[in-house]
Amino acid sequence: MPDVLAGLEARREDILRQISRLGDMRKGSITEAFRPCGKPTCCCAGRDHPGHGPYYAFTTKEGGKTKTVQMRAGSKLEKYQRALSEEMIAISQAICEARPQPGEESERAALKKTSPRSTKKRSLRR
């Protein structure tokens, strides 16, 4: 377990170094979508065809309103994608799960020591 934790912490440090070199960042998410064009004779009209694309959309909240920017693959998309936050969150979550918390065992034991349930049968009549 300590080896796993040390490996995860090393990966987190590597991600933090990469993030520090990114420069400007934006808050939001990028989604990838494939869409049919709607022409009945196009190959995308088939059941097994995923559709045309990929198309990308960057979505963020600004002043309480959702703002979406549509884009295709290229330099604009790469500019929006410069983030390692999802991987950073996943690594941090794995570290939290791998690291033993102080008093964790005593808390679990305390939760198990609840009062026994009553064995008396209650009448359904009132």
PDB file of C-alpha atoms in Angstrom:
ATOM      1  CA  MET A   1       0.000   0.000   0.000  1.00  0.00           C
ATOM      2  CA  PRO A   2       2.766   2.567   0.762  1.00  0.00           C
ATOM      3  CA  ASP A   3       4.311   1.862  -2.676  1.00  0.00           C
ATOM      4  CA  VAL A   4       0.972   2.562  -4.349  1.00  0.00           C
ATOM      5  CA  LEU A   5       0.569   5.780  -2.371  1.00  0.00           C
ATOM      6  CA  ALA A   6       4.115   6.908  -3.204  1.00  0.00           C
ATOM      7  CA  GLY A   7       3.499   6.243  -6.904  1.00  0.00           C
ATOM      8  CA  LEU A   8       0.249   8.206  -6.856  1.00  0.00           C
ATOM      9  CA  GLU A   9       1.879  11.127  -5.059  1.00  0.00           C
ATOM     10  CA  ALA A  10       4.736  11.129  -7.596  1.00  0.00           C
ATOM     11  CA  ARG A  11       2.203  11.205 -10.451  1.00  0.00           C
ATOM     12  CA  ARG A  12       0.384  14.108  -8.771  1.00  0.00           C
ATOM     13  CA  GLU A  13       3.655  16.060  -8.519  1.00  0.00           C
ATOM     14  CA  ASP A  14       4.298  15.404 -12.223  1.00  0.00           C
ATOM     15  CA  ILE A  15       0.820  16.695 -13.121  1.00  0.00           C
ATOM     16  CA  LEU A  16       1.346  19.800 -10.968  1.00  0.00           C
ATOM     17  CA  ARG A  17       4.619  20.504 -12.805  1.00  0.00           C
ATOM     18  CA  GLN A  18       2.826  20.163 -16.148  1.00  0.00           C
ATOM     19  CA  ILE A  19      -0.012  22.436 -14.996  1.00  0.00           C
ATOM     20  CA  SER A  20       2.481  25.098 -13.878  1.00  0.00           C
ATOM     21  CA  ARG A  21       3.814  25.247 -17.477  1.00  0.00           C
ATOM     22  CA  LEU A  22       0.410  25.561 -19.159  1.00  0.00           C
ATOM     23  CA  GLY A  23      -0.076  29.287 -18.995  1.00  0.00           C
ATOM     24  CA  ASP A  24      -3.599  30.635 -19.388  1.00  0.00           C
ATOM     25  CA  MET A  25      -6.417  28.326 -18.361  1.00  0.00           C
ATOM     26  CA  ARG A  26     -10.195  28.471 -18.577  1.00  0.00           C
ATOM     27  CA  LYS A  27     -12.864  27.058 -16.328  1.00  0.00           C
ATOM     28  CA  GLY A  28     -15.316  24.830 -18.179  1.00  0.00           C
ATOM     29  CA  SER A  29     -15.691  21.533 -19.963  1.00  0.00           C
ATOM     30  CA  ILE A  30     -15.190  20.279 -23.502  1.00  0.00           C
ATOM     31  CA  THR A  31     -17.534  17.688 -24.968  1.00  0.00           C
ATOM     32  CA  GLU A  32     -17.082  15.668 -28.124  1.00  0.00           C
ATOM     33  CA  ALA A  33     -20.090  14.759 -30.269  1.00  0.00           C
ATOM     34  CA  PHE A  34     -20.866  12.921 -33.497  1.00  0.00           C
ATOM     35  CA  ARG A  35     -24.074  13.918 -35.290  1.00  0.00           C
ATOM     36  CA  PRO A  36     -26.038  12.702 -38.307  1.00  0.00           C
ATOM     37  CA  CYS A  37     -26.530  15.315 -41.022  1.00  0.00           C
ATOM     38  CA  GLY A  38     -30.153  14.426 -41.701  1.00  0.00           C
ATOM     39  CA  LYS A  39     -29.785  13.455 -45.376  1.00  0.00           C
ATOM     40  CA  PRO A  40     -31.587  10.129 -45.915  1.00  0.00           C
ATOM     41  CA  THR A  41     -29.027   8.896 -48.484  1.00  0.00           C
ATOM     42  CA  CYS A  42     -25.936   9.737 -46.397  1.00  0.00           C
ATOM     43  CA  CYS A  43     -23.937   6.973 -44.736  1.00  0.00           C
ATOM     44  CA  CYS A  44     -24.696   8.529 -41.334  1.00  0.00           C
ATOM     45  CA  ALA A  45     -28.374   7.550 -41.744  1.00  0.00           C
ATOM     46  CA  GLY A  46     -27.427   3.904 -41.062  1.00  0.00           C
ATOM     47  CA  ARG A  47     -28.122   2.482 -37.624  1.00  0.00           C
ATOM     48  CA  ASP A  48     -24.512   1.532 -36.874  1.00  0.00           C
ATOM     49  CA  HIS A  49     -22.952   4.792 -38.079  1.00  0.00           C
ATOM     50  CA  PRO A  50     -21.977   7.155 -35.225  1.00  0.00           C
ATOM     51  CA  GLY A  51     -22.544  10.295 -37.299  1.00  0.00           C
ATOM     52  CA  HIS A  52     -20.306  13.028 -38.645  1.00  0.00           C
ATOM     53  CA  GLY A  53     -17.676  14.614 -36.499  1.00  0.00           C
ATOM     54  CA  PRO A  54     -16.199  14.856 -34.059  1.00  0.00           C
ATOM     55  CA  TYR A  55     -17.585  18.245 -33.177  1.00  0.00           C
ATOM     56  CA  TYR A  56     -16.490  19.943 -29.975  1.00  0.00           C
ATOM     57  CA  ALA A  57     -18.241  22.318 -27.616  1.00  0.00           C
ATOM     58  CA  PHE A  58     -16.633  24.287 -24.789  1.00  0.00           C
ATOM     59  CA  THR A  59     -19.171  25.130 -22.082  1.00  0.00           C
ATOM     60  CA  THR A  60     -18.679  27.463 -19.129  1.00  0.00           C
ATOM     61  CA  LYS A  61     -20.708  29.640 -16.745  1.00  0.00           C
ATOM     62  CA  GLU A  62     -20.234  33.391 -16.972  1.00  0.00           C
ATOM     63  CA  GLY A  63     -22.253  35.719 -14.788  1.00  0.00           C
ATOM     64  CA  GLY A  64     -24.716  32.976 -13.926  1.00  0.00           C
ATOM     65  CA  LYS A  65     -25.383  32.146 -17.590  1.00  0.00           C
ATOM     66  CA  THR A  66     -24.149  29.156 -19.555  1.00  0.00           C
ATOM     67  CA  LYS A  67     -21.977  30.027 -22.533  1.00  0.00           C
ATOM     68  CA  THR A  68     -21.091  27.449 -25.218  1.00  0.00           C
ATOM     69  CA  VAL A  69     -18.543  27.819 -28.006  1.00  0.00           C
ATOM     70  CA  GLN A  70     -18.743  25.321 -30.886  1.00  0.00           C
ATOM     71  CA  MET A  71     -15.470  24.340 -32.563  1.00  0.00           C
ATOM     72  CA  ARG A  72     -13.743  21.746 -34.713  1.00  0.00           C
ATOM     73  CA  ALA A  73     -10.390  20.070 -34.164  1.00  0.00           C
ATOM     74  CA  GLY A  74      -7.491  22.468 -34.584  1.00  0.00           C
ATOM     75  CA  SER A  75      -5.566  25.183 -32.816  1.00  0.00           C
ATOM     76  CA  LYS A  76      -8.644  26.733 -31.193  1.00  0.00           C
ATOM     77  CA  LEU A  77      -9.612  23.389 -29.652  1.00  0.00           C
ATOM     78  CA  GLU A  78      -6.051  22.758 -28.478  1.00  0.00           C
ATOM     79  CA  LYS A  79      -6.035  26.157 -26.771  1.00  0.00           C
ATOM     80  CA  TYR A  80      -9.199  25.245 -24.870  1.00  0.00           C
ATOM     81  CA  GLN A  81      -7.941  21.760 -23.995  1.00  0.00           C
ATOM     82  CA  ARG A  82      -4.778  22.853 -22.196  1.00  0.00           C
ATOM     83  CA  ALA A  83      -5.700  21.366 -18.827  1.00  0.00           C
ATOM     84  CA  LEU A  84      -4.892  18.292 -16.803  1.00  0.00           C
ATOM     85  CA  SER A  85      -7.536  18.922 -14.191  1.00  0.00           C
ATOM     86  CA  GLU A  86      -9.527  15.711 -14.766  1.00  0.00           C
ATOM     87  CA  GLU A  87      -6.427  13.561 -14.356  1.00  0.00           C
ATOM     88  CA  MET A  88      -5.399  15.626 -11.321  1.00  0.00           C
ATOM     89  CA  ILE A  89      -8.789  15.058  -9.688  1.00  0.00           C
ATOM     90  CA  ALA A  90      -8.661  11.310 -10.414  1.00  0.00           C
ATOM     91  CA  ILE A  91      -5.146  11.000  -8.949  1.00  0.00           C
ATOM     92  CA  SER A  92      -6.104  13.030  -5.871  1.00  0.00           C
ATOM     93  CA  GLN A  93      -9.162  10.859  -5.319  1.00  0.00           C
ATOM     94  CA  ALA A  94      -7.035   7.709  -5.583  1.00  0.00           C
ATOM     95  CA  ILE A  95      -4.574   9.170  -3.055  1.00  0.00           C
ATOM     96  CA  CYS A  96      -7.409   9.924  -0.634  1.00  0.00           C
ATOM     97  CA  GLU A  97      -8.696   6.360  -0.956  1.00  0.00           C
ATOM     98  CA  ALA A  98      -5.224   4.826  -0.571  1.00  0.00           C
ATOM     99  CA  ARG A  99      -4.112   6.939   2.378  1.00  0.00           C
ATOM    100  CA  PRO A 100      -5.289   5.618   5.766  1.00  0.00           C
ATOM    101  CA  GLN A 101      -7.082   8.316   7.696  1.00  0.00           C
ATOM    102  CA  PRO A 102      -6.262   8.821  11.403  1.00  0.00           C
ATOM    103  CA  GLY A 103      -8.911   7.296  13.625  1.00  0.00           C
ATOM    104  CA  GLU A 104     -10.642   5.630  10.693  1.00  0.00           C
ATOM    105  CA  GLU A 105     -10.793   2.233  12.376  1.00  0.00           C
ATOM    106  CA  SER A 106     -12.163   3.642  15.639  1.00  0.00           C
ATOM    107  CA  GLU A 107     -14.879   5.516  13.714  1.00  0.00           C
ATOM    108  CA  ARG A 108     -15.915   2.336  11.933  1.00  0.00           C
ATOM    109  CA  ALA A 109     -16.007   0.466  15.214  1.00  0.00           C
ATOM    110  CA  ALA A 110     -18.129   3.211  16.784  1.00  0.00           C
ATOM    111  CA  LEU A 111     -20.579   3.020  13.912  1.00  0.00           C
ATOM    112  CA  LYS A 112     -20.896  -0.720  14.350  1.00  0.00           C
ATOM    113  CA  LYS A 113     -21.657  -0.322  18.067  1.00  0.00           C
ATOM    114  CA  THR A 114     -25.168   0.962  17.647  1.00  0.00           C
ATOM    115  CA  SER A 115     -27.902   0.042  20.044  1.00  0.00           C
ATOM    116  CA  PRO A 116     -29.598  -3.283  19.331  1.00  0.00           C
ATOM    117  CA  ARG A 117     -32.970  -3.100  17.676  1.00  0.00           C
ATOM    118  CA  SER A 118     -36.003  -3.913  19.665  1.00  0.00           C
ATOM    119  CA  THR A 119     -37.289  -7.437  19.204  1.00  0.00           C
ATOM    120  CA  LYS A 120     -40.789  -6.562  20.366  1.00  0.00           C
ATOM    121  CA  LYS A 121     -43.458  -6.857  17.721  1.00  0.00           C
ATOM    122  CA  ARG A 122     -45.535  -3.791  17.178  1.00  0.00           C
ATOM    123  CA  SER A 123     -49.223  -4.019  16.723  1.00  0.00           C
ATOM    124  CA  LEU A 124     -50.555  -2.769  13.414  1.00  0.00           C
ATOM    125  CA  ARG A 125     -53.699  -1.495  15.159  1.00  0.00           C
ATOM    126  CA  ARG A 126     -53.824   1.983  16.581  1.00  0.00           C
TER     127      ARG A 126
END
